[in-house]
Amino acid sequence: MTNLSPLSNKVEAGVAWITLNRPDQRNALDIPTLKHLHALLDDFNADPAVRVVVLTGSGRSFCAGADLAEWADAEARGILESYGWTETAHALMQRLHSLDKPTIAAVNGTAVGGGMDLALCCDLRVAGASARFKAGYTSMAYSPDAGASWHLPRLIGEEQAKRLLFLDELWGAERALASGLVGEVVADEQLLGHVAELAARLAQGPTFAYAQTKRLIRDGAQRTLAEQLREELAAGLLCGRSADGAEALRASVERRAPVFVGK
């Protein structure tokens, strides 16, 4: 198993599938895996053939978070604060969160710490029924270090975020759904098929407009309503001038379904 690539990937019908592929380590994130995933996201964001990105894990875990064996080795060498895991993880989380393409986390099994943070950076989260979520920080006498303190209050509110972080509770899929941590829960055996259908639907959509919408949502919290309305106007003009905008108008006049190209 040690010769496996830490990630596998494929592109089918506009959907890029990325699978964390260290099942013996529960898909834990060491620095090579973080860098490899970052490079893949860069490539897929620039590839016009990719319209949607799906992230999932191999084996029984989505992702166990930081590779503690790598951390322990860095600690033994006296370089834990300088060997670069946190900086590398931060760059990856920012890349995933800011991707132009729609992203879906297909959460199979357990998502802990940085693994949960990976899912939080995606636009949509679909969990298998056996999925479990755990922050994992305070049990190690540590504070969040890969975005949870930013994402969780926005997704589930401050009190629920503090409960998850302070008490380090293990949340099952149904509790995650009830809190808003995930958008859907499906049977484990249906997870990838269900996500494939969702991704295909997105891949056939106006992905240029999706990108503008993502930016508006991502940056809108920092603006006043008046500022956001100006940004919506600018984004709407770009969408109206796009190939997909012209196609949507033609299709409406011709009373047919539009065929979007993502431009």
Coordinates of C-alpha atoms in Angstrom, one line a residue:
M1 CA 0.0 0.0 0.0
T2 CA 2.9 2.3 0.6
N3 CA 3.4 2.7 -3.2
L4 CA 0.0 4.0 -3.8
S5 CA -0.3 7.6 -5.1
P6 CA -1.8 9.7 -2.2
L7 CA -4.5 10.9 -4.7
S8 CA -6.3 9.4 -7.6
N9 CA -8.2 11.5 -10.1
K10 CA -10.2 11.2 -13.3
V11 CA -12.3 13.5 -15.5
E12 CA -15.6 12.2 -16.9
A13 CA -18.2 14.3 -18.7
G14 CA -16.9 17.6 -17.2
V15 CA -16.7 16.2 -13.7
A16 CA -13.2 15.9 -12.1
W17 CA -13.2 13.3 -9.3
I18 CA -10.4 13.5 -6.8
T19 CA -10.1 10.6 -4.3
L20 CA -7.8 10.8 -1.2
N21 CA -6.0 7.6 -1.5
R22 CA -4.1 6.7 1.7
P23 CA -6.6 4.3 3.2
D24 CA -4.1 2.7 5.6
Q25 CA -3.6 6.2 7.1
R26 CA -7.4 7.0 6.9
N27 CA -6.5 9.5 4.2
A28 CA -4.5 11.7 6.6
L29 CA -3.0 14.8 5.1
D30 CA 0.8 14.9 5.0
I31 CA 2.7 17.6 3.2
P32 CA 3.1 15.7 -0.1
T33 CA -0.6 15.0 -0.2
L34 CA -1.5 18.7 0.5
K35 CA 0.8 19.9 -2.3
H36 CA -0.4 17.3 -4.7
L37 CA -4.1 18.2 -4.1
H38 CA -3.3 21.9 -4.4
A39 CA -1.6 21.3 -7.8
L40 CA -4.6 19.2 -9.0
L41 CA -7.0 22.0 -8.1
D42 CA -4.9 24.5 -9.9
D43 CA -4.9 22.3 -13.0
F44 CA -8.6 21.6 -12.9
N45 CA -9.5 25.2 -12.3
A46 CA -7.6 26.2 -15.5
D47 CA -9.0 23.3 -17.6
P48 CA -12.1 24.3 -19.6
A49 CA -13.0 20.6 -19.9
V50 CA -13.6 20.5 -16.1
R51 CA -16.9 22.0 -15.0
V52 CA -17.3 20.5 -11.5
V53 CA -14.9 19.1 -8.9
V54 CA -15.8 16.3 -6.5
L55 CA -13.6 15.3 -3.5
T56 CA -14.0 12.0 -1.7
G57 CA -11.9 9.4 0.2
S58 CA -10.9 5.8 -0.4
G59 CA -11.7 3.1 2.2
R60 CA -13.7 3.8 5.3
S61 CA -12.7 7.4 6.0
F62 CA -13.1 10.6 4.2
C63 CA -10.0 12.2 5.8
A64 CA -8.5 11.9 9.3
G65 CA -7.0 15.3 9.2
A66 CA -3.3 16.1 9.7
D67 CA -0.9 13.1 9.5
L68 CA 0.1 12.8 13.1
A69 CA 3.0 10.5 12.3
E70 CA 4.5 13.3 10.2
W71 CA 3.8 15.8 13.0
A72 CA 5.5 13.5 15.6
D73 CA 8.5 13.1 13.4
A74 CA 8.8 16.9 13.1
E75 CA 8.4 17.2 16.8
A76 CA 11.2 14.7 17.4
R77 CA 13.5 16.7 15.1
G78 CA 12.5 20.0 16.9
I79 CA 11.0 21.6 13.8
L80 CA 7.2 21.2 14.5
E81 CA 6.6 24.9 14.3
S82 CA 8.6 25.5 11.2
Y83 CA 8.3 22.4 9.0
G84 CA 5.4 23.9 7.1
W85 CA 2.3 21.7 7.5
T86 CA 0.1 24.6 8.6
E87 CA 1.2 27.0 5.9
T88 CA 0.8 24.3 3.2
A89 CA -2.7 23.4 4.5
H90 CA -3.7 27.0 4.6
A91 CA -2.7 27.5 1.0
L92 CA -4.7 24.4 0.0
M93 CA -7.8 25.4 1.9
Q94 CA -7.8 28.9 0.3
R95 CA -7.3 27.3 -3.1
L96 CA -10.3 25.0 -2.6
H97 CA -12.5 27.7 -1.1
S98 CA -11.7 30.1 -4.0
L99 CA -12.0 27.7 -6.9
D100 CA -14.1 29.0 -9.7
K101 CA -15.7 25.7 -10.4
P102 CA -18.5 24.2 -8.2
T103 CA -17.1 21.8 -5.7
I104 CA -18.8 18.9 -3.9
A105 CA -17.5 16.9 -0.9
A106 CA -18.8 13.3 -1.0
V107 CA -18.2 12.5 2.7
N108 CA -17.7 8.8 3.3
G109 CA -16.9 7.7 6.8
T110 CA -15.1 9.9 9.2
A111 CA -14.0 13.5 8.6
V112 CA -11.8 14.8 11.4
G113 CA -9.8 18.1 11.9
G114 CA -8.3 19.2 8.6
G115 CA -10.4 16.5 6.9
M116 CA -13.6 18.2 8.1
D117 CA -12.1 21.5 7.0
L118 CA -11.6 20.2 3.5
A119 CA -15.3 19.3 3.4
L120 CA -16.2 22.8 4.8
C121 CA -14.3 24.5 2.0
C122 CA -16.4 22.8 -0.7
D123 CA -19.6 24.4 -2.0
L124 CA -21.8 21.4 -1.3
R125 CA -21.5 18.5 1.2
V126 CA -23.2 15.2 0.7
A127 CA -22.7 12.7 3.5
G128 CA -23.1 8.9 3.5
A129 CA -25.3 7.6 6.4
S130 CA -22.2 6.3 8.2
A131 CA -20.3 9.6 8.0
R132 CA -19.0 11.2 11.2
F133 CA -17.6 14.6 11.9
K134 CA -15.2 15.6 14.6
A135 CA -13.2 18.8 15.0
G136 CA -10.4 17.0 16.8
Y137 CA -8.5 20.1 18.0
T138 CA -9.3 20.6 21.6
S139 CA -8.8 16.9 22.4
M140 CA -5.2 17.5 21.4
A141 CA -5.1 20.8 23.5
Y142 CA -5.0 22.6 20.2
S143 CA -7.1 25.3 18.5
P144 CA -8.5 25.1 14.9
D145 CA -5.8 25.6 12.3
A146 CA -7.4 24.9 8.9
G147 CA -10.4 27.1 8.6
A148 CA -13.0 25.5 11.0
S149 CA -13.2 28.7 13.1
W150 CA -14.2 30.7 10.0
H151 CA -16.5 28.2 8.3
L152 CA -18.4 26.7 11.2
P153 CA -20.0 29.9 12.7
R154 CA -21.2 30.8 9.2
L155 CA -22.7 27.4 8.5
I156 CA -24.1 26.3 11.8
G157 CA -24.1 29.4 14.1
E158 CA -21.7 30.4 16.8
E159 CA -23.1 28.3 19.7
Q160 CA -23.2 25.0 17.7
A161 CA -19.7 25.8 16.4
K162 CA -18.5 26.2 19.9
R163 CA -20.1 23.0 21.0
L164 CA -18.5 21.1 18.2
L165 CA -15.1 22.7 18.8
F166 CA -15.1 23.0 22.6
L167 CA -16.6 19.6 23.5
D168 CA -15.0 17.9 20.5
E169 CA -18.2 15.9 20.0
L170 CA -18.5 13.2 17.3
W171 CA -21.5 14.2 15.2
G172 CA -23.2 11.6 13.1
A173 CA -24.6 12.3 9.6
E174 CA -28.1 13.1 10.8
R175 CA -27.0 15.6 13.4
A176 CA -24.7 17.2 10.8
L177 CA -27.7 17.5 8.5
A178 CA -29.9 19.0 11.2
S179 CA -27.3 21.6 12.1
G180 CA -26.6 22.6 8.5
L181 CA -23.1 21.1 8.4
V182 CA -24.1 19.1 5.4
G183 CA -26.8 19.5 2.8
E184 CA -27.8 15.9 2.2
V185 CA -27.5 12.5 3.7
V186 CA -27.9 9.4 1.6
A187 CA -27.3 5.7 2.1
D188 CA -23.6 4.7 2.0
E189 CA -24.0 2.5 -1.1
Q190 CA -25.8 5.4 -2.9
L191 CA -23.3 8.1 -2.1
L192 CA -21.1 8.2 -5.1
G193 CA -24.0 7.6 -7.5
H194 CA -26.1 10.4 -6.0
V195 CA -23.1 12.8 -6.1
A196 CA -22.4 11.8 -9.7
E197 CA -26.0 12.8 -10.6
L198 CA -25.7 16.1 -8.7
A199 CA -22.3 16.8 -10.3
A200 CA -23.6 16.0 -13.8
R201 CA -26.5 18.4 -13.3
L202 CA -24.0 21.2 -12.3
A203 CA -21.7 20.3 -15.2
Q204 CA -24.5 20.9 -17.6
G205 CA -25.3 24.3 -16.1
P206 CA -23.9 27.8 -16.7
T207 CA -20.6 27.4 -14.9
F208 CA -19.5 31.0 -15.7
A209 CA -22.6 32.2 -13.8
Y210 CA -21.8 29.8 -11.0
A211 CA -18.3 31.3 -10.7
Q212 CA -19.8 34.8 -10.5
T213 CA -22.3 33.6 -7.9
K214 CA -19.5 32.0 -5.8
R215 CA -17.6 35.2 -5.7
L216 CA -20.6 37.2 -4.7
I217 CA -21.4 34.9 -1.8
R218 CA -17.8 34.5 -0.8
D219 CA -17.0 38.3 -0.7
G220 CA -20.5 39.6 0.2
A221 CA -20.1 39.3 4.0
Q222 CA -17.5 42.0 3.9
R223 CA -19.7 44.5 2.1
T224 CA -22.7 46.7 2.8
L225 CA -25.9 46.0 0.9
A226 CA -25.3 48.9 -1.3
E227 CA -21.8 47.7 -2.1
Q228 CA -23.1 44.2 -2.8
L229 CA -25.8 45.5 -5.1
R230 CA -23.1 47.3 -7.1
E231 CA -21.1 44.0 -7.3
E232 CA -24.2 42.1 -8.4
L233 CA -24.8 44.6 -11.2
A234 CA -21.2 44.2 -12.4
A235 CA -21.4 40.4 -12.2
G236 CA -24.8 40.5 -14.0
L237 CA -23.3 42.5 -16.8
L238 CA -20.5 39.9 -17.2
C239 CA -23.1 37.1 -17.2
G240 CA -25.3 38.9 -19.8
R241 CA -22.3 39.3 -22.1
S242 CA -21.2 35.7 -21.8
A243 CA -21.8 32.9 -24.3
D244 CA -24.1 31.2 -21.8
G245 CA -26.1 34.4 -21.3
A246 CA -26.7 34.7 -25.0
E247 CA -27.6 31.0 -25.3
A248 CA -30.1 31.3 -22.4
L249 CA -31.8 34.2 -24.1
R250 CA -32.0 32.3 -27.5
A251 CA -33.3 29.2 -25.8
S252 CA -36.0 31.1 -24.0
V253 CA -37.1 32.7 -27.3
E254 CA -37.0 29.4 -29.1
R255 CA -38.7 27.6 -26.3
R256 CA -36.1 24.9 -25.8
A257 CA -33.6 23.8 -23.1
P258 CA -30.4 25.8 -23.2
V259 CA -27.0 24.1 -23.9
F260 CA -24.4 25.8 -21.8
V261 CA -20.7 25.8 -22.5
G262 CA -19.4 27.5 -19.4
K263 CA -18.2 30.7 -21.1

